Amino acid sequence: MGRGRIEIKKIENTTNRQVTYSKRRNGIIKKANELTVLCDAKVCLIMYANSRKLHEYTSPSTTTKKMIDLYQQTVGVDLWSSHYEKMQNNLERLKEINNNLRREISLRKGEDASGLTSLAEMVDRQENMTNALSEIRQRKYHVIKTQTGTTNKKVRNLMEIYRNLIQELEMRGEEPYGPIENEEEYRAINEYANAMPNLYALRLHDSHPDDLHLHDGVGGFGSYCLRLA
């Protein structure tokens, strides 16, 4: 009784698929080598597994490049020119994007205002910068709020530890404020705990939008700023 015919479809099991690929790959390479030896044929195989691992075979009398060049001559196509043309088009597109970004940066820094030819463009540019500044300010407030919450949580944990230690000492009948082994560390923690409740009180000073100015360098963003209480 002969072997049953195998249905040709994708093997769903990953392990079985890899095993089948390995066996059949070796079989194809063996057949290619037989064609090379028996028939003096030039054979070039390029295979990629599902894992993108490369496997190849080229007859000893030739190279992969020679085979591709021979293919181009026979079919009448130029793969390299087509690829080069695509690369040139992509390069021109990237150059245009880069130039637009450079111009946008220059306009935002006020270095090339000559590109703004109408009042409408200037007003639109001002609105864009105002919106960008507002978004940056909101992100800054969010970061400060998050850091403040984290710091306050640490302070509360330290105070809770401190109260528990005092309570434990009182239960033992020991003097809570007796000699301290590490006086500098105790003083630092105590000062830190006392200072933190007032350190991050924030006041937002808001002026009229017309007073908004952008300064060079490290300057600020107009009269919008955070001040420590």
Tab-separated table of C-alpha atoms in Angstrom:
chain	number	residue	atom	x	y	z
A	1	MET	CA	0.000	0.000	0.000
A	2	GLY	CA	1.500	3.337	-1.067
A	3	ARG	CA	2.032	6.382	1.060
A	4	GLY	CA	-0.929	8.764	1.300
A	5	ARG	CA	-0.711	12.017	-0.623
A	6	ILE	CA	0.261	15.010	1.532
A	7	GLU	CA	-2.060	17.987	1.261
A	8	ILE	CA	-0.138	21.105	0.259
A	9	LYS	CA	-1.089	23.833	2.718
A	10	LYS	CA	0.584	25.906	5.384
A	11	ILE	CA	1.788	23.914	8.372
A	12	GLU	CA	0.298	25.594	11.433
A	13	ASN	CA	2.577	24.003	14.023
A	14	THR	CA	5.748	26.113	14.221
A	15	THR	CA	8.074	23.243	15.140
A	16	ASN	CA	6.767	20.981	12.379
A	17	ARG	CA	7.028	23.846	9.902
A	18	GLN	CA	10.697	24.446	10.751
A	19	VAL	CA	11.522	20.742	10.504
A	20	THR	CA	9.787	20.450	7.116
A	21	TYR	CA	11.555	23.557	5.821
A	22	SER	CA	14.943	22.213	6.890
A	23	LYS	CA	14.371	18.826	5.222
A	24	ARG	CA	13.017	20.216	1.950
A	25	ARG	CA	15.654	22.949	1.824
A	26	ASN	CA	18.386	20.359	2.045
A	27	GLY	CA	16.623	18.340	-0.649
A	28	ILE	CA	16.424	21.323	-3.022
A	29	ILE	CA	20.096	22.173	-2.472
A	30	LYS	CA	21.013	18.533	-3.132
A	31	LYS	CA	19.054	18.578	-6.415
A	32	ALA	CA	20.693	21.889	-7.419
A	33	ASN	CA	24.128	20.407	-6.821
A	34	GLU	CA	23.203	17.335	-8.889
A	35	LEU	CA	22.102	19.585	-11.774
A	36	THR	CA	25.421	21.421	-11.557
A	37	VAL	CA	27.515	18.236	-11.635
A	38	LEU	CA	25.481	16.086	-14.032
A	39	CYS	CA	24.353	18.718	-16.524
A	40	ASP	CA	27.049	21.416	-16.168
A	41	ALA	CA	24.250	23.879	-15.348
A	42	LYS	CA	24.651	27.133	-13.485
A	43	VAL	CA	22.249	27.225	-10.547
A	44	CYS	CA	21.628	29.964	-7.991
A	45	LEU	CA	19.244	29.500	-5.067
A	46	ILE	CA	18.303	32.196	-2.543
A	47	MET	CA	15.932	31.149	0.230
A	48	TYR	CA	14.627	32.938	3.308
A	49	ALA	CA	12.965	31.059	6.119
A	50	ASN	CA	9.989	32.468	8.000
A	51	SER	CA	12.511	33.695	10.585
A	52	ARG	CA	14.238	35.688	7.779
A	53	LYS	CA	17.314	33.471	8.013
A	54	LEU	CA	19.134	33.311	4.679
A	55	HIS	CA	20.066	30.062	2.938
A	56	GLU	CA	21.678	30.038	-0.500
A	57	TYR	CA	23.433	27.838	-3.018
A	58	THR	CA	25.424	28.891	-6.077
A	59	SER	CA	27.197	26.630	-8.537
A	60	PRO	CA	30.986	26.629	-7.952
A	61	SER	CA	31.603	27.891	-11.496
A	62	THR	CA	29.723	31.167	-10.989
A	63	THR	CA	28.654	33.754	-8.407
A	64	THR	CA	25.354	35.228	-7.310
A	65	LYS	CA	26.180	38.580	-8.931
A	66	LYS	CA	27.108	36.946	-12.244
A	67	MET	CA	23.839	35.038	-12.232
A	68	ILE	CA	21.834	38.214	-11.582
A	69	ASP	CA	23.728	40.071	-14.319
A	70	LEU	CA	23.063	37.211	-16.735
A	71	TYR	CA	19.382	37.295	-15.783
A	72	GLN	CA	19.196	41.038	-16.522
A	73	GLN	CA	20.851	40.570	-19.921
A	74	THR	CA	18.552	37.695	-20.835
A	75	VAL	CA	15.299	39.332	-19.733
A	76	GLY	CA	16.303	42.852	-20.771
A	77	VAL	CA	15.798	44.637	-17.457
A	78	ASP	CA	18.085	46.756	-15.313
A	79	LEU	CA	17.364	46.045	-11.657
A	80	TRP	CA	20.113	48.337	-10.408
A	81	SER	CA	18.934	51.414	-12.335
A	82	SER	CA	15.397	50.946	-11.095
A	83	HIS	CA	16.641	50.610	-7.531
A	84	TYR	CA	18.910	53.653	-7.926
A	85	GLU	CA	16.017	55.730	-9.276
A	86	LYS	CA	13.874	54.808	-6.276
A	87	MET	CA	16.714	55.773	-3.940
A	88	GLN	CA	17.089	59.143	-5.699
A	89	ASN	CA	13.374	59.864	-5.416
A	90	ASN	CA	13.425	58.957	-1.740
A	91	LEU	CA	16.481	61.182	-1.201
A	92	GLU	CA	14.767	64.168	-2.850
A	93	ARG	CA	11.689	63.632	-0.702
A	94	LEU	CA	13.767	63.525	2.482
A	95	LYS	CA	15.649	66.674	1.432
A	96	GLU	CA	12.361	68.518	0.968
A	97	ILE	CA	11.141	67.395	4.392
A	98	ASN	CA	14.451	68.473	5.944
A	99	ASN	CA	14.305	71.918	4.306
A	100	ASN	CA	10.736	72.445	5.500
A	101	LEU	CA	11.709	71.490	9.046
A	102	ARG	CA	14.723	73.831	8.976
A	103	ARG	CA	12.527	76.683	7.770
A	104	GLU	CA	9.960	75.924	10.483
A	105	ILE	CA	12.682	75.979	13.153
A	106	SER	CA	14.083	79.266	11.830
A	107	LEU	CA	10.639	80.872	11.886
A	108	ARG	CA	9.986	79.676	15.436
A	109	LYS	CA	13.321	81.149	16.542
A	110	GLY	CA	12.609	84.404	14.723
A	111	GLU	CA	15.715	84.068	12.562
A	112	ASP	CA	14.012	84.155	9.158
A	113	ALA	CA	10.939	86.357	9.356
A	114	SER	CA	11.348	87.250	5.664
A	115	GLY	CA	9.463	84.067	4.837
A	116	LEU	CA	6.293	85.593	6.301
A	117	THR	CA	4.872	87.700	3.487
A	118	SER	CA	1.452	88.622	4.843
A	119	LEU	CA	-0.203	89.694	8.068
A	120	ALA	CA	-2.372	86.568	8.012
A	121	GLU	CA	0.743	84.367	7.997
A	122	MET	CA	2.208	86.273	10.934
A	123	VAL	CA	-1.029	85.997	12.929
A	124	ASP	CA	-1.238	82.287	12.141
A	125	ARG	CA	2.395	81.822	13.185
A	126	GLN	CA	1.747	83.654	16.456
A	127	GLU	CA	-1.267	81.445	17.200
A	128	ASN	CA	0.753	78.303	16.504
A	129	MET	CA	3.529	79.427	18.838
A	130	THR	CA	1.005	80.379	21.527
A	131	ASN	CA	-0.622	76.939	21.290
A	132	ALA	CA	2.772	75.228	21.407
A	133	LEU	CA	3.749	77.281	24.454
A	134	SER	CA	0.494	76.387	26.180
A	135	GLU	CA	1.073	72.687	25.554
A	136	ILE	CA	4.638	72.892	26.888
A	137	ARG	CA	3.410	74.711	29.988
A	138	GLN	CA	0.778	72.039	30.637
A	139	ARG	CA	3.384	69.309	30.342
A	140	LYS	CA	5.648	71.206	32.735
A	141	TYR	CA	2.847	71.551	35.294
A	142	HIS	CA	2.069	67.854	34.976
A	143	VAL	CA	5.707	66.908	35.638
A	144	ILE	CA	5.913	69.258	38.635
A	145	LYS	CA	2.628	67.949	40.012
A	146	THR	CA	3.799	64.356	39.663
A	147	GLN	CA	7.157	65.064	41.302
A	148	THR	CA	5.463	67.007	44.099
A	149	GLY	CA	3.032	64.161	44.761
A	150	THR	CA	5.873	61.645	44.874
A	151	THR	CA	7.905	63.822	47.245
A	152	ASN	CA	4.927	64.433	49.545
A	153	LYS	CA	4.289	60.701	49.645
A	154	LYS	CA	7.890	60.091	50.699
A	155	VAL	CA	7.544	62.755	53.396
A	156	ARG	CA	4.349	61.161	54.717
A	157	ASN	CA	6.067	57.782	54.829
A	158	LEU	CA	9.005	59.263	56.744
A	159	MET	CA	6.668	60.974	59.197
A	160	GLU	CA	4.746	57.738	59.689
A	161	ILE	CA	7.989	55.881	60.393
A	162	TYR	CA	9.011	58.656	62.767
A	163	ARG	CA	5.716	58.487	64.701
A	164	ASN	CA	5.897	54.696	64.908
A	165	LEU	CA	9.427	54.893	66.311
A	166	ILE	CA	8.371	57.459	68.924
A	167	GLN	CA	5.387	55.324	69.889
A	168	GLU	CA	7.561	52.223	70.152
A	169	LEU	CA	10.072	54.026	72.366
A	170	GLU	CA	7.312	55.333	74.624
A	171	MET	CA	5.879	51.837	74.996
A	172	ARG	CA	9.335	50.610	76.034
A	173	GLY	CA	9.540	53.388	78.569
A	174	GLU	CA	12.584	54.915	76.906
A	175	GLU	CA	13.252	58.596	76.339
A	176	PRO	CA	12.099	59.390	72.758
A	177	TYR	CA	14.564	62.227	72.406
A	178	GLY	CA	17.554	60.533	73.951
A	179	PRO	CA	21.027	60.266	72.424
A	180	ILE	CA	21.073	59.896	68.661
A	181	GLU	CA	23.719	57.725	67.036
A	182	ASN	CA	23.694	59.542	63.690
A	183	GLU	CA	22.840	63.124	64.555
A	184	GLU	CA	23.557	64.537	61.081
A	185	GLU	CA	21.231	62.072	59.348
A	186	TYR	CA	18.501	62.735	61.917
A	187	ARG	CA	18.843	66.501	61.483
A	188	ALA	CA	18.708	66.219	57.689
A	189	ILE	CA	15.558	64.084	57.761
A	190	ASN	CA	13.909	66.364	60.287
A	191	GLU	CA	14.667	69.519	58.302
A	192	TYR	CA	13.519	67.848	55.101
A	193	ALA	CA	10.229	66.782	56.686
A	194	ASN	CA	9.550	70.240	58.104
A	195	ALA	CA	10.398	72.066	54.896
A	196	MET	CA	8.531	69.940	52.358
A	197	PRO	CA	4.910	70.940	53.183
A	198	ASN	CA	5.646	74.525	52.115
A	199	LEU	CA	8.348	73.991	49.533
A	200	TYR	CA	6.129	73.125	46.590
A	201	ALA	CA	3.325	75.635	47.029
A	202	LEU	CA	2.876	77.054	43.543
A	203	ARG	CA	1.516	80.356	42.347
A	204	LEU	CA	0.752	80.921	38.695
A	205	HIS	CA	1.151	84.526	37.562
A	206	ASP	CA	-0.847	85.078	34.403
A	207	SER	CA	-0.600	88.242	32.376
A	208	HIS	CA	-2.429	89.445	29.279
A	209	PRO	CA	-1.741	87.304	26.164
A	210	ASP	CA	-0.516	90.414	24.324
A	211	ASP	CA	2.410	90.590	26.739
A	212	LEU	CA	3.694	87.193	25.602
A	213	HIS	CA	7.368	87.369	24.598
A	214	LEU	CA	9.811	84.668	23.645
A	215	HIS	CA	13.387	85.244	24.733
A	216	ASP	CA	16.558	83.819	23.255
A	217	GLY	CA	18.579	81.286	25.170
A	218	VAL	CA	17.421	80.364	28.616
A	219	GLY	CA	14.953	83.262	28.973
A	220	GLY	CA	11.381	82.325	29.980
A	221	PHE	CA	8.115	82.110	28.191
A	222	GLY	CA	6.699	85.607	28.669
A	223	SER	CA	5.274	86.428	32.054
A	224	TYR	CA	4.041	82.884	32.592
A	225	CYS	CA	6.151	81.277	35.260
A	226	LEU	CA	6.078	79.123	38.356
A	227	ARG	CA	7.206	80.669	41.587
A	228	LEU	CA	8.060	78.989	44.862
A	229	ALA	CA	6.068	80.257	47.838
